[in-house]
Coordinates of C-alpha atoms in Angstrom, one line a residue:
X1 CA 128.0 102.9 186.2
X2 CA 127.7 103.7 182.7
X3 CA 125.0 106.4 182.0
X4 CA 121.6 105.2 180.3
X5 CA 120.6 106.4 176.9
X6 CA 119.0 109.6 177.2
X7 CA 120.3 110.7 180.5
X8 CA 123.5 112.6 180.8
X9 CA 124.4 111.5 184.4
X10 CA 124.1 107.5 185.4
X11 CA 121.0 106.2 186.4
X12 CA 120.2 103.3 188.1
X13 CA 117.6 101.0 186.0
X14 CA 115.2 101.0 188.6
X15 CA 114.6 104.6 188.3
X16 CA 114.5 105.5 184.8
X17 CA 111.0 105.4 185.1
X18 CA 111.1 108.3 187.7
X19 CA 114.2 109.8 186.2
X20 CA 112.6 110.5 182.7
X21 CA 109.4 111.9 184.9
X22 CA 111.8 114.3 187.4
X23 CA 113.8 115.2 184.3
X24 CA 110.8 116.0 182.3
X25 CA 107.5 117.4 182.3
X26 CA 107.2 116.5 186.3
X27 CA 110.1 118.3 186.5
X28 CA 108.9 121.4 184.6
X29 CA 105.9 121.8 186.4
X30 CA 107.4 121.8 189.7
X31 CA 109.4 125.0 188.4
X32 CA 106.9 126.4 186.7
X33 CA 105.4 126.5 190.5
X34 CA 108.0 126.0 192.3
X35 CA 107.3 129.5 194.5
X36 CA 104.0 127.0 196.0
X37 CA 105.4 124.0 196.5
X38 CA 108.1 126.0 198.6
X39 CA 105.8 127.6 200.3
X40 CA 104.0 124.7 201.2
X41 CA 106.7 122.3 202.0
X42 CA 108.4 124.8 204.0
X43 CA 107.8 124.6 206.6
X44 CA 109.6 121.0 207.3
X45 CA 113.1 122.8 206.4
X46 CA 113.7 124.1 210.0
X47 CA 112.6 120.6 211.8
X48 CA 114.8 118.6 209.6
X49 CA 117.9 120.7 210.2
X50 CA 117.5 120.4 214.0
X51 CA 117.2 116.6 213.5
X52 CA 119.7 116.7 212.1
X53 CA 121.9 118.6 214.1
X54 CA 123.0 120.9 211.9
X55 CA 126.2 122.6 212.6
X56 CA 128.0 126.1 211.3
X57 CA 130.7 123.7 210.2
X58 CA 128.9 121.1 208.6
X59 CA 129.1 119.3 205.1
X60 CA 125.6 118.4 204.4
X61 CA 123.6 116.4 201.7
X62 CA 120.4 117.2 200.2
X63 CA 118.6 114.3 198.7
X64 CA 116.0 115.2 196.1
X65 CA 116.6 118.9 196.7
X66 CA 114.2 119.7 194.4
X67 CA 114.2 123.6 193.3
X68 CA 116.6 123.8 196.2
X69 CA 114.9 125.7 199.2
X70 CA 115.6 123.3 201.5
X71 CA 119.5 123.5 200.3
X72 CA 119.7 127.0 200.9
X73 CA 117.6 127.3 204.4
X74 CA 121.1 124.7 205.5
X75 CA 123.6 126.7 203.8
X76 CA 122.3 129.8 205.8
X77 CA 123.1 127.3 209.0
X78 CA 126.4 125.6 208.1
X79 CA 127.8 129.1 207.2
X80 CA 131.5 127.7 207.4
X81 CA 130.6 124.9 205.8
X82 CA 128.8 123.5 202.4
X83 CA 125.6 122.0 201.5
X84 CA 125.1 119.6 198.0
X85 CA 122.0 119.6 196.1
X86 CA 121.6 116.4 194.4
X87 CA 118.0 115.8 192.0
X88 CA 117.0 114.3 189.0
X89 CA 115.6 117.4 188.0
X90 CA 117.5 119.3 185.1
X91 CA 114.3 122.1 185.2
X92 CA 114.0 122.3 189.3
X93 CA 118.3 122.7 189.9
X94 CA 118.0 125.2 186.8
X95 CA 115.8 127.0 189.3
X96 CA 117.8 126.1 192.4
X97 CA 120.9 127.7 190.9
X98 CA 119.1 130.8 190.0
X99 CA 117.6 131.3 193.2
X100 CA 121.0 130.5 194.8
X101 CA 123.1 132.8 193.3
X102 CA 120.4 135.7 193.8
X103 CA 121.5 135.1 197.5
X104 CA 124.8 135.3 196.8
X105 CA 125.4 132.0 198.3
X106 CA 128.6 130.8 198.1
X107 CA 128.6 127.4 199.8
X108 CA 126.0 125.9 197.9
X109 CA 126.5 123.5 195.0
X110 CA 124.0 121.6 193.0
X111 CA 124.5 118.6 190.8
X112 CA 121.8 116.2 189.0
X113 CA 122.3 112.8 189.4
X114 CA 120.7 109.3 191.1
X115 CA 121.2 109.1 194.6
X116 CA 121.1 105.6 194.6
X117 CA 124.3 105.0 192.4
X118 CA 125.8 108.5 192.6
X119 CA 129.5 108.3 192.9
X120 CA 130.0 110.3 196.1
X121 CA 133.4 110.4 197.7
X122 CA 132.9 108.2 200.9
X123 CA 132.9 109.5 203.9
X124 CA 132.6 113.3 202.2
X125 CA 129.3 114.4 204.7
X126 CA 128.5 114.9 208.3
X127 CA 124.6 115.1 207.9
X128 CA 122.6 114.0 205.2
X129 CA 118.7 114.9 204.8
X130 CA 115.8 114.7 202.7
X131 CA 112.6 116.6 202.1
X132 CA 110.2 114.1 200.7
X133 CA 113.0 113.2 198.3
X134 CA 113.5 109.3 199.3
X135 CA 110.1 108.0 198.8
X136 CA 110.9 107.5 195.2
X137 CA 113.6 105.2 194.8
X138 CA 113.6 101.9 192.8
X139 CA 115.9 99.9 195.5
X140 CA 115.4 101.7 198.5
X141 CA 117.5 100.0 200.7
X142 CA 120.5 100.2 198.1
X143 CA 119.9 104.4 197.9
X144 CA 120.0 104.5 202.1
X145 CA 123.2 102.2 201.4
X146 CA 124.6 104.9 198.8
X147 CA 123.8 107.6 200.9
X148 CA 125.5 106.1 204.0
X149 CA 128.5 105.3 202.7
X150 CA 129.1 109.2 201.7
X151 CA 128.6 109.8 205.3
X152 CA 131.4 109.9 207.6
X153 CA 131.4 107.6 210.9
X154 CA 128.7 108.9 213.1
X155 CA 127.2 111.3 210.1
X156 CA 123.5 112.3 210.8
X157 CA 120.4 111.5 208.4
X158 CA 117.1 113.2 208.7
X159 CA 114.4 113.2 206.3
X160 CA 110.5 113.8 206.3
X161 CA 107.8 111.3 203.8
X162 CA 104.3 111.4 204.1
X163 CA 102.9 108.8 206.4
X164 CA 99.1 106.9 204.9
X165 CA 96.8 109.0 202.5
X166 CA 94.0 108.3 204.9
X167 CA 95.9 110.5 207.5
X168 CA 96.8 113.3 204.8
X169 CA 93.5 115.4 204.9
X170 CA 95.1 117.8 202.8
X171 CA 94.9 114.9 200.0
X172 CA 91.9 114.0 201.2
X173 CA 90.3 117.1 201.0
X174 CA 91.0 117.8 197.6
X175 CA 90.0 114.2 196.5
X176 CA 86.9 115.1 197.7
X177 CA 86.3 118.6 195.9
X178 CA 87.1 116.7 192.8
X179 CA 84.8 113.8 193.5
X180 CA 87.6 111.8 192.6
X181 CA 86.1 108.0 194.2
X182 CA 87.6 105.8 191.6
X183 CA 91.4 107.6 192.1
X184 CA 90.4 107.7 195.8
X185 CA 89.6 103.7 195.9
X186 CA 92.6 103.0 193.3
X187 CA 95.5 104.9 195.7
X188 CA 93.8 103.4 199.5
X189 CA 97.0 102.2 200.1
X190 CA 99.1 100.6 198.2
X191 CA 100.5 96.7 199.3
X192 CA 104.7 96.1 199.2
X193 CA 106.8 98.9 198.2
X194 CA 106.3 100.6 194.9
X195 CA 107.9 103.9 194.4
X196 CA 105.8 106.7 194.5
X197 CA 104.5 110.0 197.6
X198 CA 103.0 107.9 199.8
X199 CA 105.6 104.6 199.5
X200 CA 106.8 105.1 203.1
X201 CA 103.9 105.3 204.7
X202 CA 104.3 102.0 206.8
X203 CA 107.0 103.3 209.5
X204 CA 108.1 99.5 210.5
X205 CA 109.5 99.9 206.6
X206 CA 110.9 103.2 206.9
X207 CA 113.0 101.0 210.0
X208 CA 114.1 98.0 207.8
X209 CA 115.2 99.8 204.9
X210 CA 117.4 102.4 206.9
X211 CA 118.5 99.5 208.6
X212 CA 119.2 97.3 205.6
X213 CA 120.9 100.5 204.4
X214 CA 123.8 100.5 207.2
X215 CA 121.5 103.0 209.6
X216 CA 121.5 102.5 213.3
X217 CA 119.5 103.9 216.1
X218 CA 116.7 104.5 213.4
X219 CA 114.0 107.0 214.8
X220 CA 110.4 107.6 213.3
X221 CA 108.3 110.1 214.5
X222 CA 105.2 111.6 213.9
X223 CA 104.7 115.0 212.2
X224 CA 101.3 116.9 212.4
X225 CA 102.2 119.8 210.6
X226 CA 99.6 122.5 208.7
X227 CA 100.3 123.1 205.3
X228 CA 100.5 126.6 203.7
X229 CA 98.6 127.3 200.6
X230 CA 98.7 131.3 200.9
X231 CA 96.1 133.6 200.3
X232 CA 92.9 132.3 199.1
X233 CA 93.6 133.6 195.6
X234 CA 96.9 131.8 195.8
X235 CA 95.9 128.6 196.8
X236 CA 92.8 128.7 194.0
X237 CA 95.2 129.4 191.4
X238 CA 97.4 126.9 192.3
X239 CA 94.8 123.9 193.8
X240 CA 93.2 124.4 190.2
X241 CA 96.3 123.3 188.0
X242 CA 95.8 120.1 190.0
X243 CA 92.3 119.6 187.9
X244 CA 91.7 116.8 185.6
X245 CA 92.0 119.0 182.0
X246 CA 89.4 116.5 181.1
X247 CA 87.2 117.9 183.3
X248 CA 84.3 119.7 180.9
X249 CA 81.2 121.2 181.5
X250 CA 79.1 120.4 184.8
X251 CA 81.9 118.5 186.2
X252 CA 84.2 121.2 186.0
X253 CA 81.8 124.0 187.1
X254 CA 80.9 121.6 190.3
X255 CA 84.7 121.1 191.3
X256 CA 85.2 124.5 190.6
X257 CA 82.3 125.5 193.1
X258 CA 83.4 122.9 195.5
X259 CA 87.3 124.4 195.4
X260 CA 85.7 127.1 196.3
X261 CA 83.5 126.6 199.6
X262 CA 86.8 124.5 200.5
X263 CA 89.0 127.4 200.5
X264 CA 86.3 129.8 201.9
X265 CA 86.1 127.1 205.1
X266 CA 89.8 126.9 205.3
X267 CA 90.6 130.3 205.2
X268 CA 92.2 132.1 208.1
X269 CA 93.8 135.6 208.8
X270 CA 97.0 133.7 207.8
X271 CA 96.0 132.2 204.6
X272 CA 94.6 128.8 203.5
X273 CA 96.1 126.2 205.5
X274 CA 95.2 122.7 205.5
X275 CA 96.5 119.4 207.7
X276 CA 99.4 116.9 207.0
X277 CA 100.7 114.2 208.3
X278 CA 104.4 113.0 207.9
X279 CA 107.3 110.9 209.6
X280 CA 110.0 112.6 210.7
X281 CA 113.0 109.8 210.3
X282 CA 116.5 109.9 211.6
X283 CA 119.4 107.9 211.8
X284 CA 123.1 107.8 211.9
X285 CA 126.5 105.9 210.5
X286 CA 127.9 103.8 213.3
X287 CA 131.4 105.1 214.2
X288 CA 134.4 103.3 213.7
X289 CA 135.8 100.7 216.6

């Protein structure tokens, strides 16, 4: 595929939208705080590399790695083996390679691109997984193909996505601190596929497209997982770049109040921690014969 104007890596149609969002300021603000988001997110890194079997040996995919914490918490498994990064985030892999080569990591590589038309060698990974990276996609079932076919026969998939916002108090929460009801009514949930965080929500999809994508024995489970927002000082200073800017006067001194009886209620010894709710999906390549 020929590369799009204004993207040095091809990019399928589909996902220029999210490509020139990843790739810009989305992007930047995830590195600008990508220390939180790592922290909160976490704590899904050790679940999916036990789906996914991970082995000392093994020649892993990240999908939508992000600033690359997930990549490294496999490389530290697959210790004879190698781990690929693959966003469309120039700012976040700028991050992910600094943060890599801190550790001294030598079996770690990251590269931006489109999973759903990147050119990877077939057959060139035993387990591929994804930390809320694949809920994204323009063609989902064509990414799933993509990745597949750069899994070997029998390869491993595992990746987490957030299941309804209804059932993500976390969101919820903060929706309500903010008195957000017309963003609250606008994002209920959303009918068909658009791309987007909560765009596999419906697991019987989830099923189809890995499916349609050359999956078989496709598993969804359910994840109840806490989230991490540290300290109360750390999870107000982050919670509050999530703010409308437009928010002025008596609104923003009322969400500002109401940020803080949330985290005063959620605090624990351990930090602020509120409740998520994901799938946990799996899959594999069928094997040849």
């Amino acid at each position: 595929m020929v590369p799009i104007d204004g993207f040095a890596f091809p990019v399928d149609p589909t996902n220029v939208e999210q490509a020139g969002e990843w790739d810009g300021e989305d992007g930047e603000f995830w590195a600008r705080y990508h220390q939180e988001y790592e922290r909160l997110l976490g704590v899904f890194d050790g679940t999916l590399a036990e789906a996914g079997a991970v082995g000392a040996g093994d020649r892993i995919l990240d999908v939508g790695c992000g600033t690359g914490a997930t990549t490294r918490a496999l490389a530290a498994r697959a210790v004879d083996g190698s781990v690929l990064g693959l966003d469309l985030s120039g700012p976040m892999l700028r991050i992910a390679r600094e943060a890599a080569d801190r550790e001294h990591l030598r079996n770690v590589e990251f590269v931006q691109g489109d999973a759903q038309v990147h050119p990877f060698v077939p057959g060139s990974f035993e387990v591929a997984v994804s930390r809320m990276g694949c809920m994204f996609f323009g063609d989902p079932a064509s990414a799933f193909a993509n990745i597949g076919r750069s899994l070997c026969p029998g390869g491993r998939l595992a990746i987490t996505v957030w299941r309804e916002i209804a059932a993500n108090e976390w969101i919820a929460a903060i929706d309500a601190l903010l008195d957000e009801a017309e963003q609250a009514d606008s994002e209920d949930e959303p009918t068909g596929y658009a791309p987007g965080p909560f765009s596999l929500a419906d697991p019987d999809l989830c099923t189809t497209l890995l499916q349609r994508g050359g999956f078989v024995d496709v598993t969804v489970s359910a994840l109840d997982v806490p989230l991490s927002f540290g300290t109360v000082e750390q999870a107000r200073a982050f919670l509050w770049t999530w703010i409308d800017e437009d928010l002025a006067g008596e609104r923003r001194a009322s969400a500002s109040a109401s940020l803080d009886r949330l985290l005063a209620e959620r605090a624990t010894a351990d930090g602020v921690h509120l409740p998520s709710a994901t799938w946990l999906v799996t899959g594999r390549r069928p094997t040849r014969g």
